[in-house]
Amino acid sequence: MKKDGRRRAAGSGEDGTPRMGRGRMLLWLFWTNVWISALAFGGGYVVIPMVQRAFSEKNNFLSEEEVFELAAVAQSSPGAIAINLLALAGQKVKGVAGAVVSCLGAVTPPLLLLSMISSCYTAFSGNRVVQAVLQGMEAGVAALIVSVCIDMVRSVIKEKRMLLSLLLPAAFITSFFFNVNAILIILAAGFLCVAAGVLGRHGKGKKHEDS
């Protein structure tokens, strides 16, 4: 068992790749991403707990740490967070083919739904029932985002690294109070972690030479 907390997928090979047949695995990726995309009302962050449930909790294809890492990459990459995350999860599980199939599955539901809505936009925009449903969804989406934030904070705290613990409140303060762009915060945090890692290795190497 690896000591970094990553667990190998149940029923997987030595490299962590699921043993499910290629065709069956790609079909599973497509329909799973169709289901996630069809239910992911409220933006990209809502997708994170759904990916965690489908890929980590139910099938054990990805660890929770890997899901959060992919979410961070999806956040800092151009494009929609949801599509980026689903593509990265598919690539992690089944390579380039998995990423392509995941993208197709992710874009199919919104493409069909928006095509239907655009054809009768006037009727939908003034419908009180539709407006009430959307307002109710906002509350549910807010709760899901809070849940994701709590899980990610717990994951960071488990690392027991002072720099990461300090970056949490620092990132919140710079974003909430100073309205700093999220991309800049992510890049700065990544740079600080890389710099800390390089300095740490340099310090260990120097101590080793002195000894």
GROMACS .gro file of C-alpha atoms in nm:
model
  211
    1MET     CA    1   0.000   0.000   0.000
    2LYS     CA    2   0.136   0.339  -0.094
    3LYS     CA    3   0.203   0.579   0.192
    4ASP     CA    4   0.081   0.887   0.006
    5GLY     CA    5  -0.283   0.798   0.067
    6ARG     CA    6  -0.366   0.702  -0.291
    7ARG     CA    7  -0.541   0.370  -0.316
    8ARG     CA    8  -0.529   0.150  -0.622
    9ALA     CA    9  -0.862   0.082  -0.786
   10ALA     CA   10  -1.040  -0.232  -0.674
   11GLY     CA   11  -1.001  -0.503  -0.935
   12SER     CA   12  -0.730  -0.305  -1.114
   13GLY     CA   13  -0.396  -0.401  -1.255
   14GLU     CA   14  -0.054  -0.319  -1.117
   15ASP     CA   15  -0.059   0.022  -1.288
   16GLY     CA   16  -0.394   0.112  -1.135
   17THR     CA   17  -0.585   0.078  -1.464
   18PRO     CA   18  -0.928  -0.086  -1.423
   19ARG     CA   19  -0.946  -0.439  -1.569
   20MET     CA   20  -1.287  -0.373  -1.728
   21GLY     CA   21  -1.275  -0.435  -2.104
   22ARG     CA   22  -1.184  -0.138  -2.322
   23GLY     CA   23  -1.518  -0.117  -2.503
   24ARG     CA   24  -1.719  -0.167  -2.186
   25MET     CA   25  -1.508   0.089  -2.001
   26LEU     CA   26  -1.553   0.352  -2.272
   27LEU     CA   27  -1.928   0.287  -2.276
   28TRP     CA   28  -1.937   0.325  -1.897
   29LEU     CA   29  -1.747   0.653  -1.923
   30PHE     CA   30  -1.987   0.786  -2.185
   31TRP     CA   31  -2.308   0.708  -1.997
   32THR     CA   32  -2.164   0.814  -1.661
   33ASN     CA   33  -2.067   1.152  -1.805
   34VAL     CA   34  -2.406   1.186  -1.974
   35TRP     CA   35  -2.572   1.126  -1.637
   36ILE     CA   36  -2.342   1.366  -1.451
   37SER     CA   37  -2.378   1.638  -1.714
   38ALA     CA   38  -2.757   1.601  -1.728
   39LEU     CA   39  -2.790   1.650  -1.351
   40ALA     CA   40  -2.515   1.908  -1.296
   41PHE     CA   41  -2.733   2.219  -1.265
   42GLY     CA   42  -2.555   2.519  -1.117
   43GLY     CA   43  -2.207   2.523  -1.263
   44GLY     CA   44  -1.881   2.332  -1.264
   45TYR     CA   45  -1.834   2.300  -0.889
   46VAL     CA   46  -2.148   2.086  -0.861
   47VAL     CA   47  -1.975   1.825  -1.079
   48ILE     CA   48  -1.697   1.765  -0.825
   49PRO     CA   49  -1.902   1.565  -0.568
   50MET     CA   50  -2.072   1.376  -0.854
   51VAL     CA   51  -1.736   1.276  -1.003
   52GLN     CA   52  -1.616   1.184  -0.657
   53ARG     CA   53  -1.918   0.960  -0.605
   54ALA     CA   54  -1.904   0.792  -0.947
   55PHE     CA   55  -1.528   0.750  -0.990
   56SER     CA   56  -1.409   0.721  -0.628
   57GLU     CA   57  -1.680   0.599  -0.390
   58LYS     CA   58  -1.876   0.363  -0.616
   59ASN     CA   59  -1.607   0.226  -0.850
   60ASN     CA   60  -1.277   0.320  -0.685
   61PHE     CA   61  -1.120   0.421  -1.017
   62LEU     CA   62  -0.980   0.742  -0.863
   63SER     CA   63  -0.888   0.836  -0.508
   64GLU     CA   64  -1.046   1.140  -0.344
   65GLU     CA   65  -0.711   1.317  -0.357
   66GLU     CA   66  -0.689   1.258  -0.732
   67VAL     CA   67  -1.040   1.398  -0.784
   68PHE     CA   68  -0.949   1.718  -0.598
   69GLU     CA   69  -0.622   1.748  -0.789
   70LEU     CA   70  -0.804   1.710  -1.121
   71ALA     CA   71  -1.059   1.968  -1.005
   72ALA     CA   72  -0.777   2.215  -0.937
   73VAL     CA   73  -0.633   2.157  -1.286
   74ALA     CA   74  -0.981   2.193  -1.442
   75GLN     CA   75  -1.032   2.520  -1.253
   76SER     CA   76  -0.706   2.670  -1.377
   77SER     CA   77  -0.750   2.554  -1.739
   78PRO     CA   78  -0.939   2.743  -2.013
   79GLY     CA   79  -1.296   2.635  -2.077
   80ALA     CA   80  -1.586   2.510  -1.867
   81ILE     CA   81  -1.479   2.355  -1.536
   82ALA     CA   82  -1.730   2.069  -1.567
   83ILE     CA   83  -1.614   1.965  -1.916
   84ASN     CA   84  -1.248   1.997  -1.816
   85LEU     CA   85  -1.294   1.785  -1.504
   86LEU     CA   86  -1.490   1.510  -1.679
   87ALA     CA   87  -1.234   1.499  -1.962
   88LEU     CA   88  -0.945   1.476  -1.713
   89ALA     CA   89  -1.121   1.200  -1.519
   90GLY     CA   90  -1.181   1.006  -1.841
   91GLN     CA   91  -0.818   1.051  -1.946
   92LYS     CA   92  -0.698   0.934  -1.607
   93VAL     CA   93  -0.908   0.618  -1.632
   94LYS     CA   94  -0.872   0.528  -2.001
   95GLY     CA   95  -0.624   0.757  -2.171
   96VAL     CA   96  -0.695   0.979  -2.472
   97ALA     CA   97  -0.990   0.766  -2.583
   98GLY     CA   98  -1.143   0.805  -2.236
   99ALA     CA   99  -1.101   1.182  -2.253
  100VAL     CA  100  -1.270   1.203  -2.597
  101VAL     CA  101  -1.561   0.979  -2.494
  102SER     CA  102  -1.602   1.172  -2.168
  103CYS     CA  103  -1.618   1.503  -2.357
  104LEU     CA  104  -1.882   1.365  -2.593
  105GLY     CA  105  -2.088   1.238  -2.300
  106ALA     CA  106  -2.050   1.567  -2.113
  107VAL     CA  107  -2.162   1.795  -2.397
  108THR     CA  108  -2.453   1.581  -2.523
  109PRO     CA  109  -2.715   1.663  -2.252
  110PRO     CA  110  -2.664   2.044  -2.250
  111LEU     CA  111  -2.654   2.049  -2.630
  112LEU     CA  112  -2.989   1.871  -2.655
  113LEU     CA  113  -3.145   2.065  -2.367
  114LEU     CA  114  -3.035   2.407  -2.495
  115SER     CA  115  -3.156   2.320  -2.844
  116MET     CA  116  -3.500   2.243  -2.703
  117ILE     CA  117  -3.509   2.553  -2.481
  118SER     CA  118  -3.391   2.788  -2.756
  119SER     CA  119  -3.675   2.676  -2.980
  120CYS     CA  120  -3.933   2.785  -2.724
  121TYR     CA  121  -3.737   3.038  -2.517
  122THR     CA  122  -4.023   3.286  -2.479
  123ALA     CA  123  -4.252   3.033  -2.316
  124PHE     CA  124  -3.981   2.912  -2.077
  125SER     CA  125  -3.850   3.254  -1.975
  126GLY     CA  126  -4.189   3.374  -1.851
  127ASN     CA  127  -4.302   3.050  -1.692
  128ARG     CA  128  -4.343   3.090  -1.314
  129VAL     CA  129  -4.302   2.718  -1.251
  130VAL     CA  130  -3.967   2.712  -1.433
  131GLN     CA  131  -3.850   3.020  -1.241
  132ALA     CA  132  -3.952   2.861  -0.909
  133VAL     CA  133  -3.765   2.541  -0.995
  134LEU     CA  134  -3.451   2.736  -1.083
  135GLN     CA  135  -3.468   2.934  -0.758
  136GLY     CA  136  -3.497   2.610  -0.562
  137MET     CA  137  -3.198   2.470  -0.747
  138GLU     CA  138  -2.988   2.768  -0.641
  139ALA     CA  139  -3.023   2.667  -0.275
  140GLY     CA  140  -2.929   2.307  -0.353
  141VAL     CA  141  -2.629   2.415  -0.561
  142ALA     CA  142  -2.507   2.642  -0.279
  143ALA     CA  143  -2.523   2.350  -0.035
  144LEU     CA  144  -2.328   2.124  -0.274
  145ILE     CA  145  -2.057   2.387  -0.321
  146VAL     CA  146  -2.022   2.428   0.056
  147SER     CA  147  -1.994   2.050   0.090
  148VAL     CA  148  -1.718   2.039  -0.174
  149CYS     CA  149  -1.528   2.321  -0.001
  150ILE     CA  150  -1.543   2.138   0.334
  151ASP     CA  151  -1.413   1.814   0.176
  152MET     CA  152  -1.127   1.997   0.002
  153VAL     CA  153  -1.029   2.181   0.321
  154ARG     CA  154  -1.023   1.851   0.510
  155SER     CA  155  -0.805   1.700   0.238
  156VAL     CA  156  -0.558   1.989   0.265
  157ILE     CA  157  -0.549   1.975   0.645
  158LYS     CA  158  -0.476   1.600   0.632
  159GLU     CA  159  -0.152   1.680   0.450
  160LYS     CA  160  -0.029   1.843   0.776
  161ARG     CA  161   0.185   2.095   0.590
  162MET     CA  162   0.212   2.445   0.733
  163LEU     CA  163   0.234   2.616   0.392
  164LEU     CA  164  -0.087   2.454   0.266
  165SER     CA  165  -0.270   2.539   0.589
  166LEU     CA  166  -0.164   2.903   0.556
  167LEU     CA  167  -0.261   2.919   0.189
  168LEU     CA  168  -0.624   2.834   0.271
  169PRO     CA  169  -0.708   3.157   0.461
  170ALA     CA  170  -0.470   3.360   0.244
  171ALA     CA  171  -0.645   3.253  -0.077
  172PHE     CA  172  -0.988   3.323   0.076
  173ILE     CA  173  -0.889   3.671   0.197
  174THR     CA  174  -0.732   3.776  -0.134
  175SER     CA  175  -1.034   3.653  -0.329
  176PHE     CA  176  -1.320   3.763  -0.102
  177PHE     CA  177  -1.188   4.093   0.031
  178PHE     CA  178  -0.955   4.208  -0.249
  179ASN     CA  179  -1.133   4.050  -0.551
  180VAL     CA  180  -0.810   3.904  -0.689
  181ASN     CA  181  -0.864   3.688  -0.998
  182ALA     CA  182  -0.893   3.317  -0.910
  183ILE     CA  183  -0.641   3.219  -1.180
  184LEU     CA  184  -0.378   3.447  -1.026
  185ILE     CA  185  -0.442   3.299  -0.681
  186ILE     CA  186  -0.408   2.943  -0.812
  187LEU     CA  187  -0.089   3.025  -1.003
  188ALA     CA  188   0.061   3.203  -0.701
  189ALA     CA  189  -0.024   2.911  -0.471
  190GLY     CA  190   0.127   2.666  -0.718
  191PHE     CA  191   0.444   2.876  -0.748
  192LEU     CA  192   0.481   2.895  -0.368
  193CYS     CA  193   0.442   2.518  -0.332
  194VAL     CA  194   0.696   2.451  -0.606
  195ALA     CA  195   0.940   2.700  -0.452
  196ALA     CA  196   0.893   2.543  -0.108
  197GLY     CA  197   0.956   2.197  -0.252
  198VAL     CA  198   1.272   2.307  -0.432
  199LEU     CA  199   1.407   2.487  -0.126
  200GLY     CA  200   1.324   2.187   0.092
  201ARG     CA  201   1.512   1.948  -0.135
  202HIS     CA  202   1.804   2.188  -0.157
  203GLY     CA  203   1.821   2.213   0.222
  204LYS     CA  204   1.809   1.835   0.264
  205GLY     CA  205   2.081   1.791   0.001
  206LYS     CA  206   2.304   2.044   0.175
  207LYS     CA  207   2.259   1.873   0.512
  208HIS     CA  208   2.344   1.539   0.351
  209GLU     CA  209   2.665   1.683   0.205
  210ASP     CA  210   2.765   1.833   0.539
  211SER     CA  211   2.711   1.504   0.714
   0.00000   0.00000   0.00000
